[in-house]
Amino acid sequence: MSSLKTISVKHIVQALLIAIVLGCTQVDTQSTLPRIASNNPHAAMTGPQVVELLNTLYNRQFPNCDKNNNRPAFLCSGIIFRVTDKNPGDTHHVWNPSPTSVRNGGVSFSYLRADSKFGRLAWGKGNGFMLYPIFGAPWDKVDLDVLCSFPIDGWTWNRTSPCGPYPSFPATSQRCQSAGVATAEQWKKVWDTSPDSHHLRQCGFDVSEPTGKPAGVPFYQSVRARGMLSQMPAHFSEQNEIVIKTWPQNLQDTFPLMAFFFIAGGTNAGLAEAQGNQKDFYDSTTARIWVPVIRLFPPSTPAGEATFQYVDSDQLVKP
């Protein structure tokens, strides 16, 4: 399955997390994440706590969660994020699905962790927002459904549906399970032997709930295939893509938004937009929910690592 809908599971996980923050001995379970102890469901993690969580998620190279293939790794590891583009004067909320996403039923994100690296974000953008993982989100946040995962940009706007085939290559570009691709090695072979249009010929690994099959294995194979591509200079600079089922508009009070971010360095061109989005989110939420602006330093080489930083002066809205 792509997400767990049972609130009691979240409560159990959150109780474990709070115990850890309070100083109890950490149990080495794959769904345990550092969380702030608070009786207020809207209380924000501090900036340093978010950085700690990001580092934990980034470094967890798990094949699944809790050693259970019914719990894919994105529930408890890796960082799911989306780039944003908002010009001065634009009034749309960046956490709302675009009209295109509403029509086709999917929203594109990327997935970053130590074994799923890339040095450049989609379209070369310099800012966006990051999601809480389902195992680690505040209890009042909605669970978003991950539908499929492409080891590299799936060019999903050219497909019949975000996870579906490209009309000119229906056999190879359909969902991997239907195309006879079950492993990273098989996916990579198709990629390497495609004469052209690699992105459109590739299949996406289906991790949606309607399959009725454990999503842990196909998602991890997608991560492994991404790791293979990351070692190739020609592909390290291009992001992967996961598609999340389109959610309703204006869910800001319950949307699992963990942080806004910008690519640090040079003139910090993405900072102003990240700050504007931080204030927009704060002003739009009923409880005035504060989330931090985080600096993201993507890896510059396949051997490098992504790093994260919180800086007080980056915050337009003060915690």
Backbone as a ProteinNet text record, in pm:
[ID]
protein_1_A
[PRIMARY]
MSSLKTISVKHIVQALLIAIVLGCTQVDTQSTLPRIASNNPHAAMTGPQVVELLNTLYNRQFPNCDKNNNRPAFLCSGIIFRVTDKNPGDTHHVWNPSPTSVRNGGVSFSYLRADSKFGRLAWGKGNGFMLYPIFGAPWDKVDLDVLCSFPIDGWTWNRTSPCGPYPSFPATSQRCQSAGVATAEQWKKVWDTSPDSHHLRQCGFDVSEPTGKPAGVPFYQSVRARGMLSQMPAHFSEQNEIVIKTWPQNLQDTFPLMAFFFIAGGTNAGLAEAQGNQKDFYDSTTARIWVPVIRLFPPSTPAGEATFQYVDSDQLVKP
[TERTIARY]
84.6	0	87.6	31.7	111.8	100.7	0.8	-9	-91.8	-79.8	-156.4	-258.5	-383.3	-490.9	-533.9	-482.3	-529	-464.3	-545.6	-493	-420.8	-467.1	-403.6	-258	-222.8	-83	-2.8	-58.9	10.5	28.6	-74.3	-64.3	45.7	55.4	158.8	296.5	312.3	440.9	476.7	377.9	406.3	445.6	382.8	419.1	563.7	605.4	745.3	839.1	799.6	885	899.8	789.8	793.9	881.1	872.5	956.1	1103.5	1137.4	1277	1322.6	1238.7	1276.1	1292.7	1211.8	1219.7	1339.9	1415.5	1540.7	1541.1	1434.3	1433.5	1529.3	1569.4	1659.8	1591.3	1656.7	1597.1	1598.4	1482.6	1469.4	1498.5	1578.2	1619.1	1511	1395.3	1289.4	1287	1251.7	1267.6	1162	1058.3	957.1	973.4	1074	1091.8	1164.8	1104.3	1163	1163.4	1264	1265.8	1150.9	1077.6	966.3	967.4	908.5	898.8	786.4	810.6	708.3	620.4	490.5	401.3	258.6	177.5	36.3	-43.6	21.5	-44.3	-20.6	-124.5	-103.1	-51.2	-66.7	-20.3	119.8	179.5	311	414.4	494.6	596.4	720.2	790.2	924.6	1010	1112.7	1205.3	1286.2	1351.4	1434.9	1541.9	1618.9	1719.6	1659.7	1539.2	1476.4	1439.6	1395.5	1365	1492.5	1602.5	1730	1770.3	1752.5	1784.2	1699.4	1571.1	1482.1	1522	1555.6	1597.2	1722.3	1817.7	1939	1908.1	1817.8	1778.4	1713.7	1618.7	1549.1	1644.9	1733.3	1826	1918.5	1963.1	2062.4	2002.9	1873.8	1810.7	1797.2	1884	1881.6	1806.2	1680.9	1600.6	1535.3	1523.2	1445.8	1295.8	1254.8	1113.9	1109.1	992.7	980.4	942.2	1003.7	975.8	1001.5	1090.9	1124	999.3	911.7	782.6	758.9	750.2	731.7	595.1	503.4	377.6	391.7	509.6	534.5	653	627.6	736.9	821.4	945.7	1045	1008.8	928.3	896.9	811.1	755.1	678.1	766	894.2	979.7	1120.8	1151.5	1287.5	1282.7	1392.7	1399.3	1318.4	1342.1	1277	1196.8	1066.9	978	957.4	989.3	976.2	929.7	880.4	831.9	887.8	936.8	982.9	861.2	876.1	766.1	814.3	720.4	752.9	640.7	670.6	569.6	628.9	575.9	626	571.8	642.9	592.3	452.4	364	226.2	131.9	185.3	99.2	27.2	-97	-177.4	-207.5	-168.7	-199.2	-112.9	-166.2	-91.7	-13.1	115.9	199.8	170.2	105.9	73.8	-55.5	-126.3	-246.8	-210.1	-274.9	-249.6	-284.6	-206.1	-230.5	-352	-408.4	-519.9	-485.2	-359.6	-318.3	-323.3	-274.7	-275.8	-417.7	-506.2	-645.6	-705.5	-671.4	-725.7	-671	-538.2	-480.9	-469.2	-494.4	-500.2	-369.2	-260.3	-131.7	-48.1	34.2	124	266.3	359.4	497.1	582.2	659.3	754.7	886.5	987.9	1113.5	1140.7	1230.5	1262.1	1413.3	1460.7	1604.3	1646.5	1748.9	1815.1	1954.7	2032.9	2174.9	2200.2	2108.3	2124.7	2032.1	1976.1	1888.6	1918.2	2038.7	2091	2083	2079	2088	2133.7	2196.6	2257.9	2180.1	2065.2	1988	1840.2	1761.4	1619	1545.1	1420	1338.9	1339.9	1362.7	1365.3	1469.8	1562.5	1665.3	1612.7	1495.5	1435.4	1515.6	1497.6	1579.9	1506.6	1377.9	1305.4	1182.6	1122.3	1004.7	962.7	891.9	851.5	874.8	892.9	919.2	803	773.6	664.7	715.3	632.9	657.5	640.6	719.3	686.2	563.6	488.8	367.3	401.1	509.9	556.1	644.3	583.6	656.5	581.1	468.5	388.3	305.1	275	180.1	49.5	-17	-131.5	-247.4	-254.5	-369.5	-350	-237.2	-210.8	-267.8	-311.9	-365.5	-252.2	-284.8	-190	-207.2	-98.2	-102	-62.5	-121.9	-100.7	2.2	112.3	211	162.1	158.8	104.7	212.8	322.9	426.7	559	665.1	799.4	881.7	939.5	1029.6	1172.4	1268.9	1407.5	1467.7	1414.3	1455.3	1329.6	1335.5	1219.6	1137.5	1010.2	925.5	859	884.9	819	669	612.1	475.4	371.5	407.5	310.6	286.8	373.5	357.8	287.8	250.3	191.5	39.4	-22.5	-169	-227.7	-154.4	-184.3	-49.6	-40	92	172.1	105.6	176.7	161.3	92.4	62.1	165.5	138	234.7	237.4	343.3	351.6	297.4	209.2	140.4	232.3	350.2	437.4	514.2	521.7	595.6	511.5	395.3	302.5	354.4	439.4	485.2	586.7	689.8	795.7	760.3	674.6	650.8	531	462.4	354	411.1	327.7	375.6	471.1	577.9	684.7	633.1	540.8	490.7	420.4	357.7	291.3	388.6	500.6	600.9	701.7	685.1	777.4	906.5	904.9	1023.5	999.6	1077.8	1058.6	1178.3	1293.7	1415.1	1480.8	1568.9	1644.8	1730.6	1787.1	1872.8	1793.1	1671.5	1588.4	1549.3	1517.3	1483.3	1602.1	1720.2	1841	1873.3	1848.8	1875.9	1787.7	1660.2	1570.9	1620.8	1660.9	1712.3	1836.5	1928.7	2055.4	2038.9	1938.4	1923.3	1821	1760.2	1666.4	1745.8	1714	1793.1	1774.6	1660.4	1632.3	1510.4	1473.7	1354.4	1354	1470.2	1481.9	1373	1349.3	1255.1	1114.1	1076.8	942.3	928.8	1038.4	1034.4	1036.5	1083.5	1097.3	961.1	957.9	838.5	850.2	736.5	733.7	691	752.2	717.8	588.6	489.1	357.9	362	332.7	328.9	192.9	90.6	-41.8	-117.1	-212.9	-290	-374.7	-434.5	-521.3	-453	-320	-253.9	-278.2	-301.1	-321.1	-195.7	-79.8	46.8	138.3	230.9	322.2	399.2	397.6	462.9	609.1	654.4	791.6	894.4	869.5	967.2	979.1	870.2	886.9	942.8	905.7	961.4	1111.3	1155.8	1299.5	1375.3	1316.1	1381.8	1395.7	1297.9	1308.4	1423	1437	1548.2	1681.8	1690	1814	1848.8	1748	1773.8	1821.2	1763.1	1810.5	1955.9	1993.4	2132.6	2227	2183.7	2265.9	2283.9	2176.1	2185.8	2271.1	2266.3	2341	2491.2	2537.6	2680.2	2725.1	2629.8	2660.3	2653.8	2764.3	2765.9	2654.6	2618.8	2517.2	2379.7	2357.3	2225.5	2222.2	2338.5	2341.7	2273.1	2278.5	2223.1	2071.9	2008.5	1863.6	1790.9	1683.3	1610.6	1525.9	1488	1388.5	1248.5	1146.4	1009.2	918.7	845.9	737.7	608.1	501	371.6	280.7	224.5	131.2	-8.4	-104.6	-243.9	-286.3	-354	-397.5	-490	-462.5	-541.5	-632.8	-732.1	-821.6	-750.2	-810.5	-755.7	-770.7	-681	-690.9	-696.7	-605.3	-593	-483.6	-451.2	-333.8	-334.8	-450.8	-454.2	-409.6	-430.1	-396.9	-295.9	-245.2	-148.5	-14	51	173.4	299.1	295.8	406.4	505.5	626.5	727.4	815.8	849.6	940.7	933.3	963	996.8	1149.4	1200.9	1346.8	1388.7	1517.9	1577.1	1717.9	1766.9	1902.6	1998.6	2084.8	2177.3	2299.7	2352.4	2473	2453.8	2562.4	2554.7	2474.3	2370.7	2286.7	2166.3	2158.5	2042.7	1912.4	1906.6	1796.2	1660	1655.5	1526.8	1476.4	1558	1521.5	1395.1	1386.1	1271.6	1139.8	1139	1015.9	983	1085.6	1062.2	1006.5	1059.2	1008.9	863.6	834	696.8	599.9	641.5	557	540.1	645.9	636.4	529.9	532.2	434.9	294.2	282	151.8	91.5	173.5	124.8	82.2	165.6	135.4	4	-11.2	-131.6	-256.2	-238.7	-352.6	-405.2	-325.4	-367.2	-446	-548	-633.6	-555.6	-463.7	-387.2	-254	-233.2	-106	11.6	13.8	116.1	246.5	350.8	483.3	562	622.6	719.3	844.3	960.4	1083.9	1117.4	1200.7	1270.5	1407.3	1439.7	1562	1651.7	1780.4	1877.5	1910.2	1898.3	1934.9	2061.1	2159.1	2281.5	2283.1	2242.6	2243	2386.2	2403	2537.6	2591	2716.8	2775.9	2836.2	2860	2913.7	2843.9	2850.2	2789.6	2844.5	2968.2	3027.8	2990.9	2935	2899.8	2766	2731.8	2606.7	2530.5	2399.6	2316.2	2327.8	2320.4	2320.6	2209.1	2173.3	2060.1	2102.4	2048	2087.5	1970.2	1956.7	1857.2	1929.6	1884.6	1944.6	1832.9	1847	1742	1707.2	1808.8	1783.3	1710.3	1699.2	1624.4	1474.6	1430.6	1289.2	1218.6	1124.7	1044.1	944.5	888.4	801.5	884.8	888.6	970.6	893.4	959.2	890	851
-118.7	0	122.9	235.4	356.4	441.6	421.6	495.4	415	447.6	380.2	479.1	440.7	532.2	521.2	427.2	404.1	502.8	587.9	690.8	628.9	512.7	451.4	421	386.2	362.6	490.3	601.9	729.2	760.1	732.8	762	680.1	552.5	466.8	517.5	550.6	600.6	730.6	821.1	949.5	931.5	835.9	811.2	765.9	680.7	636.5	754.4	841.5	955.1	1050.1	1077.3	1166.7	1109.6	977.6	913.8	932.9	927.5	945.2	1086.6	1185.8	1325	1353.6	1286.9	1307.5	1239.3	1165.7	1110.5	961.6	893.1	749.1	685.9	566	494.8	469.4	505.3	488.7	343	297.9	163.1	168.3	76.6	80.5	19.7	84.8	44	141	93.4	173.8	282.1	281	385.2	492.2	480.4	576.6	699.8	817.1	941.9	1041.4	1129.5	1231	1329.2	1356.3	1450.6	1535.1	1652.1	1738.9	1691.2	1693.8	1656.3	1776.3	1764.8	1878.2	1828.4	1894.2	1862.3	1939.1	2031.1	2111	2048.5	1996.7	1929.6	2022.6	2154.8	2249.9	2301.5	2259.5	2312.2	2272.4	2368.1	2341.5	2281.8	2202.4	2166.6	2292	2303.2	2414.1	2391.3	2497.8	2483.5	2377	2378.4	2274.1	2134	2119.9	1988.1	1940.2	2032	1993.9	1949.7	2019.4	1978.8	1840.8	1815.8	1683.4	1575.7	1604.6	1509.3	1486.2	1593.6	1579.9	1494.3	1515.3	1433.2	1286.6	1262.8	1125	1059.7	1129.5	1075.5	1052.9	1147.9	1139.4	1018.3	990	884.3	745.9	735.8	604.7	534.7	442.1	370.2	238.2	248.2	131.2	74.3	-56.6	-114.7	-102.7	-86.1	-71.3	-16.5	-11.6	34.4	-83.1	-89.4	-195.1	-335.2	-343.6	-472.6	-543.3	-462.5	-511.3	-457.2	-543.6	-499.3	-437.7	-448.1	-376.5	-229.2	-191.1	-53.8	1.2	61.2	111.3	215.4	227	307.6	455.1	506.2	649.4	684.7	585.5	613.2	658.4	621.9	648.3	691.9	706.5	745.8	827.7	899.9	983.5	1111.3	1206.2	1337	1358	1372.3	1398	1549.2	1605.4	1750.1	1785.8	1907.8	1958.5	2098.2	2125.9	2260.9	2348.1	2477.9	2571.4	2688.7	2754.6	2869.3	2970.8	3079.7	3180.2	3317.3	3387.6	3518.9	3624.6	3735.1	3842.8	3885	3893	3931	3815.3	3692.6	3575.4	3549	3508.2	3487.9	3340.9	3249.8	3108.7	3055.2	2958	2892	2776.2	2770.7	2671.3	2529.3	2512.4	2377.7	2324.3	2406.3	2360.3	2297.9	2188.7	2130.2	2228	2223.7	2309	2258.6	2341.4	2293.6	2168.5	2159.5	2039.6	1917.1	1929.3	1816.5	1776.2	1873.8	1842.3	1761.2	1796	1724	1582.7	1566.8	1434.5	1346	1400.1	1317.4	1293.6	1360.1	1336.6	1462.2	1468.5	1581.2	1527.2	1589.4	1540.6	1593.5	1502.5	1533.3	1464	1488.7	1414.9	1350.6	1252.3	1175.2	1171.3	1230	1244.8	1169.9	1085.4	1026.2	981.4	930	907	809.5	718.6	625.4	659.6	778.4	824.8	972.2	999.4	1135.5	1194.6	1326.9	1402.7	1543	1608.2	1737.4	1858.2	1836.6	1948.6	1918.6	2020.4	2003.1	2018.2	1977.5	1984.2	2124	2132.7	2257.8	2356.2	2308.4	2396.1	2495.9	2468.7	2562.3	2565.7	2674.6	2694.7	2696	2656.9	2654.5	2564.9	2534.9	2449.6	2417.8	2305.7	2264.9	2115.2	2076.4	1938.3	1885	1756.7	1692.2	1612.4	1605	1506.8	1367.1	1268.7	1130.4	1089.6	993.2	952.4	902.3	825.7	785.2	897	989.7	1102.5	1232.6	1230.8	1352	1376.9	1503.2	1530.6	1456.3	1418.5	1328.9	1389.3	1523.4	1585.3	1606.5	1560.4	1581.8	1468.2	1502.9	1401.9	1317.7	1194.8	1107.2	1123.2	1150.8	1160.9	1026.5	992.2	861.8	870.6	799.8	788.9	684.8	722	633.9	555.2	621.2	553.9	626.5	560.7	615.6	589.3	697.1	688.2	715.5	630.8	654.3	783.9	834.1	962.8	1029.6	1158.4	1234.4	1153.2	1131.7	1047	1118.9	1249.7	1328.5	1298.1	1305.6	1258.5	1342.8	1467.1	1549.2	1496.2	1405.9	1347.5	1211.6	1164	1030.9	1038.4	923.1	918.9	951.1	922.2	960.9	970.4	1035.5	1055	926.8	816.4	689.4	596	641.8	555.1	558.5	491.2	480.4	604.4	612.7	713.7	648	715.6	651	585.6	642	585.6	462	440.9	325.6	254.8	203.9	150.3	27.3	-49.9	-174.7	-148	-69.7	-48.8	57.9	154.1	268	250.3	137.7	112.6	84.3	67.3	39.2	-79	-67.1	-167.4	-308.8	-324.8	-458.7	-518.9	-434	-482.8	-499.1	-426.1	-433.8	-544.8	-623.3	-731.9	-687	-569.9	-516.4	-520.7	-603.7	-621.3	-577.1	-557.6	-522.8	-398.6	-339.4	-223.8	-261	-380.8	-425.3	-435.7	-487	-496.7	-358.2	-268	-131.6	-66	-80.9	-19.1	-76.8	-202.5	-264.1	-201.3	-179.8	-115.2	26.2	97.4	233.5	234	144.3	141.4	99.7	16.9	-36.6	40.6	144.2	226.2	313.9	311.2	388.6	539.4	581.8	724.5	736.1	857.6	882.2	799	795.3	714.1	745.2	874	913.2	862.8	864.7	822.9	672	602.4	456.3	390.7	464	402.8	372.9	270.6	239.2	300.7	319.6	366.8	254	244.3	139.8	177.6	93.1	118.6	84.3	182.6	158.7	200	200	244.6	134.3	173.6	77.8	-17.4	27.5	-63.4	-188.3	-191	-312.5	-429.5	-401	-507.3	-584.5	-535.4	-604.3	-516.9	-578.9	-498.3	-396.9	-272.2	-165.4	-149.7	-214.9	-197.5	-240.5	-352.3	-405.1	-317.3	-285	-199.9	-62.4	-5.1	126.5	117.6	16.2	3.4	-24.2	-97.5	-119.9	11.9	99.4	231.4	310.6	303.2	370.6	313.2	182.6	118.5	162	168	211.6	356.6	439.4	577.7	581.8	496.9	491.9	454.8	365.8	329.1	448.6	523.1	639.2	749.4	760.8	866.7	853.8	734.5	713.2	752.3	788.5	826	978.4	1044.4	1191.6	1251.2	1183.9	1238.7	1243.4	1159.8	1150.5	1200.8	1221.5	1268.8	1403.9	1484.9	1620.7	1625.3	1509.6	1508.7	1434.6	1492	1439	1317.9	1243.7	1138.2	1199.2	1116.3	1167.5	1064.6	1108.6	1026.7	1106.2	1034.5	1098.4	1069.8	1175.5	1165.6	1197.9	1123	1145.1	1287.2	1353.7	1490.4	1500.3	1598.5	1619.5	1741.4	1759.5	1874.5	2007.2	2114.2	2247.7	2293.4	2383.1	2455.6	2364.6	2268.7	2181.3	2229.5	2357.1	2403.7	2367.4	2361.5	2329	2186.6	2096.7	1955.7	1900.7	1986.7	1941.9	1912.3	1799.8	1759.5	1832.1	1963.6	2045.8	2065	2017.4	2019.9	2142.9	2188.8	2302.7	2357.4	2485.6	2543.4	2543	2537.9	2531.9	2616.4	2647.4	2709.4	2654.9	2656.9	2611.8	2721.9	2689.3	2788	2802.4	2923	2949.6	3065.3	3129.6	3242.7	3356.3	3397	3507.2	3458.6	3328.1	3271.7	3316.4	3297.1	3351.5	3298.1	3177.5	3119.2	3160.8	3234.2	3268.1	3352.5	3456.7	3547.4	3474.3	3384.7	3311.3	3215.7	3148.6	3059.5	3137.4	3256.1	3339.5	3380.7	3419.1	3457.1	3341.9	3222	3104.8	3072.2	3091.6	3070.1	3161.4	3287.7	3382.5	3352.4	3315	3281.3	3162.6	3061.7	2943.6	2981.8	3058.7	3101.6	3180.9	3273.9	3357.3	3279.9	3172.3	3098.1	2992	2949.9	2845.4	2904.8	2834	2882.5	2903.1	2810.4	2816.4	2887.3	2954.7	3023.8	2926.5	2827.3	2722.9	2774.2	2770.2	2812.1	2690.1	2697.7	2597.6	2672.3	2613.4	2685.8	2694	2790.8	2796.2	2731.4	2632.4	2553.4	2572.7	2582	2584.2	2441.1	2415.7	2285.8	2302.2	2219.6	2212.9	2077.1	2068.6	1939.3	1887.4	1756.9	1704.7	1756.6	1790.1	1843.9	1734.6	1618.4	1502.9	1377.2	1266.5	1142.7	1095.4	1133.4	1093.3	1188.4	1304.3	1402.6	1371.1	1450.8	1431.1	1562.9	1552.5	1669.6	1709.9	1839	1888.9	1991.8	2016.1	2102.4	2197.9	2319.1	2417.9	2509.7	2541.6	2638.9	2765.6	2880.3	3009	3102.3	3159.2	3245.1	3361	3420.5	3539.7	3507	3380	3340.7	3343.3	3353	3338.6	3474	3482.7	3604	3608.8	3491.7	3478.1	3417.1	3481.1	3432.5	3329.6	3222.6	3120.6	3170.9
0	0	0	-45.7	-53.3	71	154.2	279	376.1	502.7	605.8	659.2	659.5	694.5	840.7	914.3	1050.5	1144.9	1205.8	1294.3	1412.5	1459.4	1576	1550.7	1428.4	1395.7	1414.8	1368.3	1387.1	1534.6	1613.1	1755.6	1820.5	1782.1	1838.7	1800.8	1670.5	1624	1694.2	1705.7	1768.9	1914.5	1983.2	2122.4	2134	2041.8	2041	2018	1926.1	1893.8	2011.6	2079	2193.3	2303.2	2321.5	2423.3	2393.5	2266.3	2227.5	2257.5	2219.1	2242.3	2390.3	2473	2617.3	2679.8	2600.4	2651.1	2673.6	2638.1	2654.6	2554.5	2581.5	2492.5	2359.7	2250.4	2118.1	2077.6	2032.9	1980.7	1831.8	1781.9	1642	1553	1547.2	1456	1340.4	1225.6	1105.8	1091.9	1173.7	1162.2	1268.2	1354.3	1462.2	1412	1432.7	1387.8	1502.6	1508.9	1613.5	1595.4	1701.2	1695.4	1821.1	1811.2	1927.2	2018.3	2148.5	2245.4	2273.4	2245.7	2265.8	2273.9	2357.4	2363.2	2258.6	2189.2	2086.3	1950	1884.4	1755.7	1647.8	1666.9	1566.3	1595.9	1708.1	1745	1641.1	1601.4	1500.4	1564.6	1486.9	1525.5	1510.8	1590.9	1572.3	1445.2	1397.5	1279.5	1295.6	1407.4	1427.1	1433.3	1488.6	1492.3	1352.3	1267.4	1129.2	1058.3	1078.7	1018.1	1067.9	1196	1250.5	1184.2	1167	1102.1	956.9	885.8	746.3	734.7	823.2	820.2	847.8	941.4	972	851.1	790.6	674	557.4	534.6	421.9	435.6	555.1	575.9	595.7	605.6	623	487.8	460.3	333.1	350.8	391.4	421.4	295.2	283.5	173.8	195.5	321.1	356.8	498.6	558.2	697.1	786.4	902.5	1000	944	845.2	783.6	731.5	672.6	626	485	386.4	248.3	222.1	317.2	303.8	341.1	389.7	431.2	351.8	236.9	151.5	222.3	179	248.9	257	164.9	170.9	292.3	359.9	480.4	596.5	594.1	710.4	673.8	546.8	508.6	381.4	355.5	237	253.3	164.2	169.6	41.3	57.1	-55.8	-65.9	-181.2	-196.3	-337.6	-348.3	-476.3	-497.8	-618.1	-649.2	-677.9	-654.6	-676.7	-761.2	-822.4	-907.8	-892.4	-824.3	-797.4	-822.8	-920.4	-954.7	-858.2	-842.1	-756.2	-797.8	-701.2	-730.6	-750.7	-771.9	-786.1	-653.9	-663	-542.3	-513.8	-602.1	-576	-461.4	-389.7	-282.7	-343.1	-317.5	-384.5	-337.7	-223.4	-175.9	-237.7	-314	-383.2	-517.4	-556.5	-688.4	-800.5	-907.1	-1022.7	-1100	-1187.6	-1270.8	-1350.6	-1398.3	-1472	-1382.9	-1260.1	-1167.3	-1128.9	-1120.5	-1091	-1205.1	-1327.8	-1444	-1455	-1433.9	-1460.3	-1336.9	-1219.2	-1099.4	-1028.2	-1070.4	-1005.3	-994.6	-889.8	-865.7	-856.9	-926.8	-933.8	-818.6	-759.1	-653.1	-686.1	-605	-611.8	-476.5	-477.4	-356.4	-340.5	-231.3	-209.3	-84.1	-97	18.9	-24.2	69	42.9	-71.1	-97.6	-208.7	-325.2	-324.7	-432.3	-455.2	-506.4	-512.6	-653	-655	-780.3	-744	-838.9	-810	-855.6	-917.3	-972.4	-954.9	-923.6	-905.6	-1037.7	-1039.4	-1161.1	-1219.7	-1350.2	-1426.2	-1372.3	-1292.8	-1237.7	-1136.5	-1078.1	-983.2	-853.4	-777.8	-659.4	-527.6	-526.7	-399.8	-412.3	-297.7	-296.6	-154.5	-138.3	-4	14.9	140.9	179.7	263.3	248.3	320.5	439.8	543	646.8	587.7	632.8	600.1	680.8	632.9	704.5	843.6	857.6	989.7	1044	1116.7	1169.8	1155.6	1082.9	1067.1	1192.9	1222.8	1331.1	1307.3	1415.5	1403.1	1324.5	1316.2	1250	1100.3	1045.7	903	819	698.2	607.5	550	512.2	444.9	294.4	224.8	79.8	19.7	-93.1	-156	-268.2	-253.5	-360.1	-460.1	-586.8	-690.2	-762.7	-800	-877.5	-862.1	-904.3	-888	-1013.2	-1067.3	-1182.4	-1134.3	-1167.2	-1124.1	-1177.6	-1286.9	-1342.8	-1397.1	-1419.6	-1465.9	-1566.8	-1532.8	-1616.7	-1732.5	-1745.7	-1849.9	-1848.3	-1730.3	-1711.4	-1784.2	-1819.3	-1892.9	-2033.8	-2081.6	-2215.2	-2212.1	-2094.6	-2082.3	-2081	-2103.7	-2106.3	-1969.2	-1864.3	-1726.9	-1657.6	-1540.5	-1479.3	-1458.5	-1431.9	-1412.7	-1532.6	-1634.6	-1747.2	-1857.2	-1968.6	-2078.8	-2166.5	-2245.1	-2350.6	-2477.6	-2550.7	-2662.8	-2765.3	-2791.4	-2894.6	-2848.1	-2716.4	-2663.9	-2556.9	-2593.7	-2493.4	-2420.6	-2482	-2418.4	-2308.1	-2339.6	-2240.4	-2137.7	-2174.1	-2085	-1993.2	-2002.6	-1908.8	-1769.9	-1670.8	-1536.4	-1538.1	-1460.6	-1468.2	-1445.8	-1350.7	-1322.9	-1444.5	-1523.8	-1645.9	-1761.2	-1756.6	-1863.5	-1840.8	-1735.5	-1707.5	-1642.3	-1580.7	-1513.3	-1362.9	-1294.5	-1150.8	-1068.9	-1132.7	-1058.8	-1117.9	-1039.8	-1087.8	-1207.2	-1204.2	-1314.8	-1444.3	-1437.2	-1556	-1607.2	-1514.6	-1555.2	-1624.1	-1565.8	-1621	-1759.8	-1779.9	-1910.6	-2018.7	-1988	-2083.7	-2113	-2009.9	-2027.4	-2115.9	-2088.3	-2161.8	-2306.9	-2333.5	-2469.5	-2552.8	-2493.3	-2571.2	-2666.9	-2795	-2891.8	-2877.5	-2831.3	-2811.9	-2721.3	-2689.6	-2606.8	-2479.4	-2412.2	-2291.2	-2189.3	-2167.3	-2062.5	-2091.7	-2217.8	-2253.2	-2265.1	-2288.7	-2297	-2159.1	-2057.1	-1925.5	-1863.5	-1782.7	-1705.5	-1566.9	-1501.9	-1364.6	-1272.7	-1155.7	-1059.7	-987.7	-998.6	-939.9	-790.6	-706.1	-561.5	-504.7	-587.9	-546.7	-474.1	-393.8	-315.6	-400.2	-512.2	-587.6	-641	-646.2	-694.7	-600.7	-473	-375.4	-343.8	-390.3	-368.3	-282.4	-209.4	-126	-209.1	-165.5	-240.7	-204.5	-96.6	-52.2	-154.8	-221.1	-316.8	-440.6	-511.3	-630.6	-598.1	-482.9	-452.8	-429.6	-359	-334.6	-463.3	-555.6	-684.1	-761.1	-747.6	-808.7	-747.1	-615.1	-547.5	-593.8	-604.9	-649.7	-792.9	-879.1	-1016.6	-1019	-932.6	-923.2	-881.7	-786.6	-743.1	-856.2	-943.9	-1059.4	-1152.2	-1176	-1263.5	-1201.4	-1068.6	-1000.9	-1019.6	-1049	-1070.1	-1210.1	-1294.2	-1432.3	-1443.7	-1475.8	-1480.9	-1566.7	-1673.6	-1763.9	-1698.5	-1596.6	-1534.9	-1391.2	-1330.1	-1191.6	-1177.3	-1280.7	-1273.5	-1294.3	-1312.2	-1337.3	-1226.2	-1178.1	-1063.6	-1100.3	-997	-1013.9	-1003.3	-1008.4	-1000.9	-935	-834.6	-781.8	-799.3	-821.3	-844.6	-726	-669.7	-557.5	-607.4	-560	-599.3	-563.3	-656.1	-634.7	-513.6	-427.1	-307	-327.4	-243.6	-258.7	-234.4	-283.2	-264.2	-118.3	-78.4	48.3	171	174.9	292	386.9	383.1	455.8	603.9	667.5	810.1	838.5	743	765.3	665.2	578	477.8	546.1	514.1	585.1	537.4	540.6	493.7	609.2	591.3	697	690.5	569.7	556.4	415	401.8	273	263.9	141.7	126.5	7.9	4.9	-113.2	-129.9	-252.8	-281.6	-238.7	-144.4	-89.6	-178.5	-182.2	-259.4	-354.4	-390	-481.5	-421.7	-492.1	-445.4	-365	-340.5	-269.5	-336	-466.8	-546.3	-504	-449.6	-412.1	-275.5	-199.6	-62.4	-55.1	-136	-127	-152.1	-250.3	-277.9	-163.4	-109	4.7	123.2	147.2	256.5	232.6	109.7	77.6	97.4	60.1	78.6	226.7	303.9	448.7	509.5	471.8	526.1	475.7	349.1	293	367.2	393.7	465.6	607.7	675.4	811.9	816.1	724.3	722.1	680.6	604.3	551	647.1	743.4	835.6	951.6	993.2	1101.2	1229.7	1257.9	1383	1367.1	1253.1	1227.1	1245.6	1161	1170.3	1110	1188	1142.9	1099	980.4	935.8	891.3	907.9	880.1	731.8	699.4	570.5	593.4	512	527.4	405.8	429.9	320.5	277.6	148.3	91.2	8.1	37.6	-41.5	-111	-236.4	-305.4	-321	-337.4	-361.9	-494.6	-497.4	-619.8	-708	-650.7	-724.7	-675	-749.9	-702.9	-568.9	-537.7	-411	-297.4	-329.5	-228.1	-163.8	-62.6	9	16.9	22.1	46	192.4	218.2	355.3	371	496.3	528	639.9	637.8	737.6	769	896.8	941.8	984.6	933.5	967.3	1012.6	1131.2	1186.5	1093.7	1032.5	950.5	820.5	783.6	664.1	686.9	811.4	843.2	832.5	737.8	728.7	843.9	877	993.6	1105	1219.4	1329.3	1411.4	1453.8	1532.8	1670.8
[MASK]
+++++++++++++++++++++++++++++++++++++++++++++++++++++++++++++++++++++++++++++++++++++++++++++++++++++++++++++++++++++++++++++++++++++++++++++++++++++++++++++++++++++++++++++++++++++++++++++++++++++++++++++++++++++++++++++++++++++++++++++++++++++++++++++++++++++++++++++++++++++++++++++++++++++++++++++++++++++++++++++++

